[in-house]
PDB file of C-alpha atoms in Angstrom:
ATOM      1  CA  UNK A   1       0.000   0.000   0.000  1.00  0.00           C
ATOM      2  CA  UNK A   2       2.944   2.319   0.514  1.00  0.00           C
ATOM      3  CA  UNK A   3       4.603   3.991   3.446  1.00  0.00           C
ATOM      4  CA  UNK A   4       2.939   4.682   6.767  1.00  0.00           C
ATOM      5  CA  UNK A   5       2.432   8.279   7.785  1.00  0.00           C
ATOM      6  CA  UNK A   6       5.307   7.914  10.294  1.00  0.00           C
ATOM      7  CA  UNK A   7       7.939   7.400   7.581  1.00  0.00           C
ATOM      8  CA  UNK A   8      10.242  10.326   6.849  1.00  0.00           C
ATOM      9  CA  UNK A   9      10.434  10.683   3.048  1.00  0.00           C
ATOM     10  CA  UNK A  10      13.022  12.732   1.186  1.00  0.00           C
ATOM     11  CA  UNK A  11      12.261  16.380   0.359  1.00  0.00           C
ATOM     12  CA  UNK A  12      10.296  16.964  -2.830  1.00  0.00           C
ATOM     13  CA  UNK A  13      12.498  18.076  -5.718  1.00  0.00           C
ATOM     14  CA  UNK A  14      11.629  19.536  -9.095  1.00  0.00           C
ATOM     15  CA  UNK A  15      12.916  16.420 -10.850  1.00  0.00           C
ATOM     16  CA  UNK A  16      10.336  14.338  -8.972  1.00  0.00           C
ATOM     17  CA  UNK A  17       7.349  16.318 -10.194  1.00  0.00           C
ATOM     18  CA  UNK A  18       8.131  18.249 -13.378  1.00  0.00           C
ATOM     19  CA  UNK A  19       7.328  15.412 -15.783  1.00  0.00           C
ATOM     20  CA  UNK A  20       4.033  14.274 -14.240  1.00  0.00           C
ATOM     21  CA  UNK A  21       1.184  13.972 -16.746  1.00  0.00           C
ATOM     22  CA  UNK A  22      -2.074  15.572 -15.632  1.00  0.00           C
ATOM     23  CA  UNK A  23      -5.624  15.600 -16.969  1.00  0.00           C
ATOM     24  CA  UNK A  24      -7.596  18.842 -16.483  1.00  0.00           C
ATOM     25  CA  UNK A  25     -10.851  18.598 -14.519  1.00  0.00           C
ATOM     26  CA  UNK A  26     -13.568  21.167 -15.177  1.00  0.00           C
ATOM     27  CA  UNK A  27     -11.552  22.894 -17.888  1.00  0.00           C
ATOM     28  CA  UNK A  28      -9.853  21.835 -21.108  1.00  0.00           C
ATOM     29  CA  UNK A  29      -6.484  22.158 -22.801  1.00  0.00           C
ATOM     30  CA  UNK A  30      -5.174  21.333 -26.248  1.00  0.00           C
ATOM     31  CA  UNK A  31      -4.173  17.677 -26.388  1.00  0.00           C
ATOM     32  CA  UNK A  32      -6.239  16.680 -23.354  1.00  0.00           C
ATOM     33  CA  UNK A  33      -3.348  16.462 -20.889  1.00  0.00           C
ATOM     34  CA  UNK A  34      -0.638  18.742 -19.562  1.00  0.00           C
ATOM     35  CA  UNK A  35       2.795  18.186 -18.098  1.00  0.00           C
ATOM     36  CA  UNK A  36       3.192  19.381 -14.519  1.00  0.00           C
ATOM     37  CA  UNK A  37       6.040  21.764 -15.324  1.00  0.00           C
ATOM     38  CA  UNK A  38       3.603  23.825 -17.401  1.00  0.00           C
ATOM     39  CA  UNK A  39       1.800  24.788 -14.173  1.00  0.00           C
ATOM     40  CA  UNK A  40       4.784  26.891 -13.070  1.00  0.00           C
ATOM     41  CA  UNK A  41       6.437  27.620 -16.413  1.00  0.00           C
ATOM     42  CA  UNK A  42       5.318  31.265 -16.506  1.00  0.00           C
ATOM     43  CA  UNK A  43       4.703  32.018 -12.820  1.00  0.00           C
ATOM     44  CA  UNK A  44       5.089  30.366  -9.408  1.00  0.00           C
ATOM     45  CA  UNK A  45       2.343  27.932  -8.462  1.00  0.00           C
ATOM     46  CA  UNK A  46       0.646  26.572  -5.391  1.00  0.00           C
ATOM     47  CA  UNK A  47      -0.065  22.863  -5.894  1.00  0.00           C
ATOM     48  CA  UNK A  48      -2.687  21.561  -3.452  1.00  0.00           C
ATOM     49  CA  UNK A  49      -2.378  17.755  -3.327  1.00  0.00           C
ATOM     50  CA  UNK A  50      -5.922  16.707  -2.432  1.00  0.00           C
ATOM     51  CA  UNK A  51      -6.431  13.544  -0.395  1.00  0.00           C
ATOM     52  CA  UNK A  52     -10.094  12.991  -1.357  1.00  0.00           C
ATOM     53  CA  UNK A  53     -12.496  15.304  -3.238  1.00  0.00           C
ATOM     54  CA  UNK A  54     -15.468  14.363  -1.049  1.00  0.00           C
ATOM     55  CA  UNK A  55     -13.624  14.843   2.236  1.00  0.00           C
ATOM     56  CA  UNK A  56     -15.046  17.659   4.360  1.00  0.00           C
ATOM     57  CA  UNK A  57     -11.524  18.593   5.492  1.00  0.00           C
ATOM     58  CA  UNK A  58     -10.126  18.715   1.951  1.00  0.00           C
ATOM     59  CA  UNK A  59     -13.089  20.815   0.893  1.00  0.00           C
ATOM     60  CA  UNK A  60     -12.487  23.124   3.832  1.00  0.00           C
ATOM     61  CA  UNK A  61      -8.851  23.631   2.832  1.00  0.00           C
ATOM     62  CA  UNK A  62      -9.867  24.251  -0.777  1.00  0.00           C
ATOM     63  CA  UNK A  63     -12.304  26.951   0.324  1.00  0.00           C
ATOM     64  CA  UNK A  64      -9.687  28.508   2.601  1.00  0.00           C
ATOM     65  CA  UNK A  65      -7.220  28.676  -0.286  1.00  0.00           C
ATOM     66  CA  UNK A  66      -9.825  30.160  -2.611  1.00  0.00           C
ATOM     67  CA  UNK A  67     -10.618  32.829  -0.021  1.00  0.00           C
ATOM     68  CA  UNK A  68      -7.012  34.001  -0.423  1.00  0.00           C
ATOM     69  CA  UNK A  69      -7.005  33.643  -4.210  1.00  0.00           C
ATOM     70  CA  UNK A  70      -6.993  37.413  -4.746  1.00  0.00           C
ATOM     71  CA  UNK A  71      -3.797  37.676  -2.686  1.00  0.00           C
ATOM     72  CA  UNK A  72      -2.143  34.884  -4.652  1.00  0.00           C
ATOM     73  CA  UNK A  73      -3.180  36.517  -7.925  1.00  0.00           C
ATOM     74  CA  UNK A  74      -1.881  39.908  -6.818  1.00  0.00           C
ATOM     75  CA  UNK A  75       1.482  38.292  -6.104  1.00  0.00           C
ATOM     76  CA  UNK A  76       1.485  36.582  -9.491  1.00  0.00           C
ATOM     77  CA  UNK A  77       1.128  33.050  -8.113  1.00  0.00           C
ATOM     78  CA  UNK A  78      -1.310  30.551  -9.631  1.00  0.00           C
ATOM     79  CA  UNK A  79      -3.538  28.281  -7.550  1.00  0.00           C
ATOM     80  CA  UNK A  80      -3.729  24.665  -8.730  1.00  0.00           C
ATOM     81  CA  UNK A  81      -4.714  21.321  -7.265  1.00  0.00           C
ATOM     82  CA  UNK A  82      -4.321  17.625  -8.068  1.00  0.00           C
ATOM     83  CA  UNK A  83      -6.482  14.635  -7.151  1.00  0.00           C
ATOM     84  CA  UNK A  84      -5.686  10.923  -7.450  1.00  0.00           C
ATOM     85  CA  UNK A  85      -9.228   9.883  -8.362  1.00  0.00           C
ATOM     86  CA  UNK A  86     -11.938  11.387 -10.530  1.00  0.00           C
ATOM     87  CA  UNK A  87     -14.830  10.383  -8.249  1.00  0.00           C
ATOM     88  CA  UNK A  88     -16.324  13.612  -6.934  1.00  0.00           C
ATOM     89  CA  UNK A  89     -13.658  15.733  -8.600  1.00  0.00           C
ATOM     90  CA  UNK A  90     -16.074  17.722 -10.779  1.00  0.00           C
ATOM     91  CA  UNK A  91     -18.122  18.789  -7.752  1.00  0.00           C
ATOM     92  CA  UNK A  92     -14.951  19.623  -5.855  1.00  0.00           C
ATOM     93  CA  UNK A  93     -13.678  21.768  -8.732  1.00  0.00           C
ATOM     94  CA  UNK A  94     -16.937  23.667  -9.203  1.00  0.00           C
ATOM     95  CA  UNK A  95     -18.159  24.117  -5.644  1.00  0.00           C
ATOM     96  CA  UNK A  96     -15.007  24.256  -3.532  1.00  0.00           C
ATOM     97  CA  UNK A  97     -12.035  25.083  -5.775  1.00  0.00           C
ATOM     98  CA  UNK A  98     -13.571  27.511  -8.223  1.00  0.00           C
ATOM     99  CA  UNK A  99     -10.685  29.976  -8.001  1.00  0.00           C
ATOM    100  CA  UNK A 100      -8.120  27.300  -8.815  1.00  0.00           C
ATOM    101  CA  UNK A 101      -7.435  24.842 -11.620  1.00  0.00           C
ATOM    102  CA  UNK A 102      -7.837  21.153 -10.763  1.00  0.00           C
ATOM    103  CA  UNK A 103      -6.066  18.208 -12.411  1.00  0.00           C
ATOM    104  CA  UNK A 104      -6.261  14.402 -12.237  1.00  0.00           C
ATOM    105  CA  UNK A 105      -2.971  12.731 -11.317  1.00  0.00           C
ATOM    106  CA  UNK A 106      -3.839   9.229 -12.499  1.00  0.00           C
ATOM    107  CA  UNK A 107      -0.504   7.679 -11.508  1.00  0.00           C
ATOM    108  CA  UNK A 108      -0.550   9.325  -8.067  1.00  0.00           C
ATOM    109  CA  UNK A 109       2.868  10.756  -8.877  1.00  0.00           C
ATOM    110  CA  UNK A 110       2.489  13.907  -6.777  1.00  0.00           C
ATOM    111  CA  UNK A 111       1.438  11.702  -3.860  1.00  0.00           C
ATOM    112  CA  UNK A 112       4.482   9.515  -4.501  1.00  0.00           C
ATOM    113  CA  UNK A 113       6.707  12.590  -4.362  1.00  0.00           C
ATOM    114  CA  UNK A 114       5.273  13.255  -0.888  1.00  0.00           C
ATOM    115  CA  UNK A 115       6.191   9.728   0.171  1.00  0.00           C
ATOM    116  CA  UNK A 116       3.023   7.728  -0.660  1.00  0.00           C
ATOM    117  CA  UNK A 117       1.964   7.980   2.972  1.00  0.00           C
ATOM    118  CA  UNK A 118      -1.184   6.217   4.126  1.00  0.00           C
ATOM    119  CA  UNK A 119      -3.228   6.618   7.298  1.00  0.00           C
ATOM    120  CA  UNK A 120      -5.782   3.982   8.215  1.00  0.00           C
ATOM    121  CA  UNK A 121      -9.310   4.564   9.403  1.00  0.00           C
ATOM    122  CA  UNK A 122      -8.047   4.614  12.985  1.00  0.00           C
ATOM    123  CA  UNK A 123      -6.901   8.124  12.111  1.00  0.00           C
ATOM    124  CA  UNK A 124     -10.532   9.219  12.284  1.00  0.00           C
ATOM    125  CA  UNK A 125     -10.371   8.746  16.047  1.00  0.00           C
ATOM    126  CA  UNK A 126      -7.371  11.003  16.615  1.00  0.00           C
ATOM    127  CA  UNK A 127      -8.393  13.908  18.887  1.00  0.00           C
ATOM    128  CA  UNK A 128      -6.799  16.347  16.431  1.00  0.00           C
ATOM    129  CA  UNK A 129      -8.842  14.922  13.554  1.00  0.00           C
ATOM    130  CA  UNK A 130     -12.088  15.112  15.535  1.00  0.00           C
ATOM    131  CA  UNK A 131     -11.248  18.737  16.322  1.00  0.00           C
ATOM    132  CA  UNK A 132     -10.463  19.391  12.644  1.00  0.00           C
ATOM    133  CA  UNK A 133     -13.803  17.918  11.569  1.00  0.00           C
ATOM    134  CA  UNK A 134     -15.662  20.064  14.090  1.00  0.00           C
ATOM    135  CA  UNK A 135     -13.837  23.124  12.769  1.00  0.00           C
ATOM    136  CA  UNK A 136     -14.846  22.370   9.180  1.00  0.00           C
ATOM    137  CA  UNK A 137     -18.466  21.684  10.058  1.00  0.00           C
ATOM    138  CA  UNK A 138     -18.515  24.891  12.067  1.00  0.00           C
ATOM    139  CA  UNK A 139     -17.777  26.690   8.813  1.00  0.00           C
ATOM    140  CA  UNK A 140     -20.749  24.987   7.170  1.00  0.00           C
ATOM    141  CA  UNK A 141     -18.653  22.717   4.959  1.00  0.00           C
ATOM    142  CA  UNK A 142     -20.250  19.364   4.101  1.00  0.00           C
ATOM    143  CA  UNK A 143     -18.610  16.210   2.779  1.00  0.00           C
ATOM    144  CA  UNK A 144     -19.266  12.558   1.986  1.00  0.00           C
ATOM    145  CA  UNK A 145     -17.557   9.183   2.384  1.00  0.00           C
ATOM    146  CA  UNK A 146     -17.089   8.390  -1.308  1.00  0.00           C
ATOM    147  CA  UNK A 147     -13.656   7.469  -2.593  1.00  0.00           C
ATOM    148  CA  UNK A 148     -10.241   6.549  -1.203  1.00  0.00           C
ATOM    149  CA  UNK A 149      -9.270   8.874   1.618  1.00  0.00           C
ATOM    150  CA  UNK A 150      -6.354   7.095   3.272  1.00  0.00           C
ATOM    151  CA  UNK A 151      -3.611   8.346   0.929  1.00  0.00           C
ATOM    152  CA  UNK A 152      -2.350  11.520   2.578  1.00  0.00           C
ATOM    153  CA  UNK A 153      -1.901  14.707   0.587  1.00  0.00           C
ATOM    154  CA  UNK A 154      -0.212  18.018   1.185  1.00  0.00           C
ATOM    155  CA  UNK A 155       0.713  21.264  -0.494  1.00  0.00           C
ATOM    156  CA  UNK A 156       3.662  22.613  -2.476  1.00  0.00           C
ATOM    157  CA  UNK A 157       4.740  26.070  -3.551  1.00  0.00           C
ATOM    158  CA  UNK A 158       6.866  25.789  -6.682  1.00  0.00           C
ATOM    159  CA  UNK A 159       8.934  28.646  -8.055  1.00  0.00           C
ATOM    160  CA  UNK A 160       8.715  29.816 -11.650  1.00  0.00           C
ATOM    161  CA  UNK A 161      10.499  27.708 -14.243  1.00  0.00           C
ATOM    162  CA  UNK A 162      13.467  25.885 -12.752  1.00  0.00           C
ATOM    163  CA  UNK A 163      13.501  27.692  -9.400  1.00  0.00           C
ATOM    164  CA  UNK A 164      12.393  24.553  -7.599  1.00  0.00           C
ATOM    165  CA  UNK A 165      10.155  23.650  -4.684  1.00  0.00           C
ATOM    166  CA  UNK A 166      10.136  26.535  -2.204  1.00  0.00           C
ATOM    167  CA  UNK A 167       7.729  25.090   0.341  1.00  0.00           C
ATOM    168  CA  UNK A 168       6.217  21.708   1.087  1.00  0.00           C
ATOM    169  CA  UNK A 169       3.648  20.547   3.589  1.00  0.00           C
ATOM    170  CA  UNK A 170       2.903  16.867   4.112  1.00  0.00           C
ATOM    171  CA  UNK A 171      -0.419  16.027   5.700  1.00  0.00           C
ATOM    172  CA  UNK A 172       0.304  14.010   8.866  1.00  0.00           C
ATOM    173  CA  UNK A 173      -3.303  13.425   9.891  1.00  0.00           C
ATOM    174  CA  UNK A 174      -6.671  14.051   8.267  1.00  0.00           C
ATOM    175  CA  UNK A 175      -7.265  17.793   8.119  1.00  0.00           C
ATOM    176  CA  UNK A 176      -3.671  18.749   8.918  1.00  0.00           C
ATOM    177  CA  UNK A 177      -3.635  21.854   6.718  1.00  0.00           C
ATOM    178  CA  UNK A 178      -0.652  23.873   5.636  1.00  0.00           C
ATOM    179  CA  UNK A 179      -0.226  27.166   7.486  1.00  0.00           C
ATOM    180  CA  UNK A 180      -1.621  30.011   5.389  1.00  0.00           C
ATOM    181  CA  UNK A 181       1.104  32.283   6.735  1.00  0.00           C
ATOM    182  CA  UNK A 182       3.756  29.836   5.526  1.00  0.00           C
ATOM    183  CA  UNK A 183       2.085  29.544   2.128  1.00  0.00           C
ATOM    184  CA  UNK A 184       1.962  33.309   1.684  1.00  0.00           C
ATOM    185  CA  UNK A 185       5.569  33.670   2.869  1.00  0.00           C
ATOM    186  CA  UNK A 186       6.679  31.119   0.274  1.00  0.00           C
ATOM    187  CA  UNK A 187       4.666  32.901  -2.414  1.00  0.00           C
ATOM    188  CA  UNK A 188       6.304  36.215  -1.542  1.00  0.00           C
ATOM    189  CA  UNK A 189       9.703  34.556  -1.639  1.00  0.00           C
ATOM    190  CA  UNK A 190       8.869  33.083  -5.043  1.00  0.00           C
ATOM    191  CA  UNK A 191       8.250  36.531  -6.509  1.00  0.00           C
ATOM    192  CA  UNK A 192      11.118  38.238  -4.710  1.00  0.00           C
ATOM    193  CA  UNK A 193       8.985  40.008  -2.110  1.00  0.00           C
ATOM    194  CA  UNK A 194      10.162  38.184   0.982  1.00  0.00           C
ATOM    195  CA  UNK A 195      11.370  40.508   3.750  1.00  0.00           C
ATOM    196  CA  UNK A 196      15.151  40.637   4.139  1.00  0.00           C
ATOM    197  CA  UNK A 197      16.220  40.880   7.785  1.00  0.00           C
ATOM    198  CA  UNK A 198      19.945  41.287   7.089  1.00  0.00           C
ATOM    199  CA  UNK A 199      21.148  41.926   3.556  1.00  0.00           C
ATOM    200  CA  UNK A 200      24.716  40.951   4.503  1.00  0.00           C
ATOM    201  CA  UNK A 201      23.675  37.549   5.786  1.00  0.00           C
ATOM    202  CA  UNK A 202      24.010  34.488   3.521  1.00  0.00           C
ATOM    203  CA  UNK A 203      20.811  33.444   1.712  1.00  0.00           C
ATOM    204  CA  UNK A 204      18.491  31.218   3.638  1.00  0.00           C
ATOM    205  CA  UNK A 205      18.390  27.561   2.746  1.00  0.00           C
ATOM    206  CA  UNK A 206      15.283  26.585   0.805  1.00  0.00           C
ATOM    207  CA  UNK A 207      12.640  25.279   3.173  1.00  0.00           C
ATOM    208  CA  UNK A 208      11.761  21.652   2.478  1.00  0.00           C
TER     209      UNK A 208
END
């Protein structure tokens, strides 16, 4: 089935993800598929790796990202997402990720880059997950139980062209969302707007 969520996979690199073939969901492109590198060829990109389209927690994170879409756009950063199954993906794209572009990663290659980490149904009983579900429902987000939800997702911020992966978040438990502050900081760094505390200091190491 793959690695458990406790495994410590290697950092995501551009070579791991740039050649992944993706099928657009809810929009079309010439040729029917795109290569992942095209998502950040012209501008930096957020890539939301969605665990399950019907999941209330994944839908919550999608809505949270879309609520900040204007900020991402103002910075010149595109908002994209990938799913590993098509079940429920159209609804997810239209109702929860309308400000982003969604793609089908049939070979689960983005998930593999994150370590192919799985969490069994016992994860539903984690106190943090119960709290996460209550948070999402408190926002009025609804979900369903359709599809495979054990393969953990995450989120990447990828720099323009060959600049590489500037930020990665690996979901450790259901509803473990990336920090919006960290996402925005990575986006600002990607477009050269990150604050510089000491111009004489050596450049910071890329956060993995």
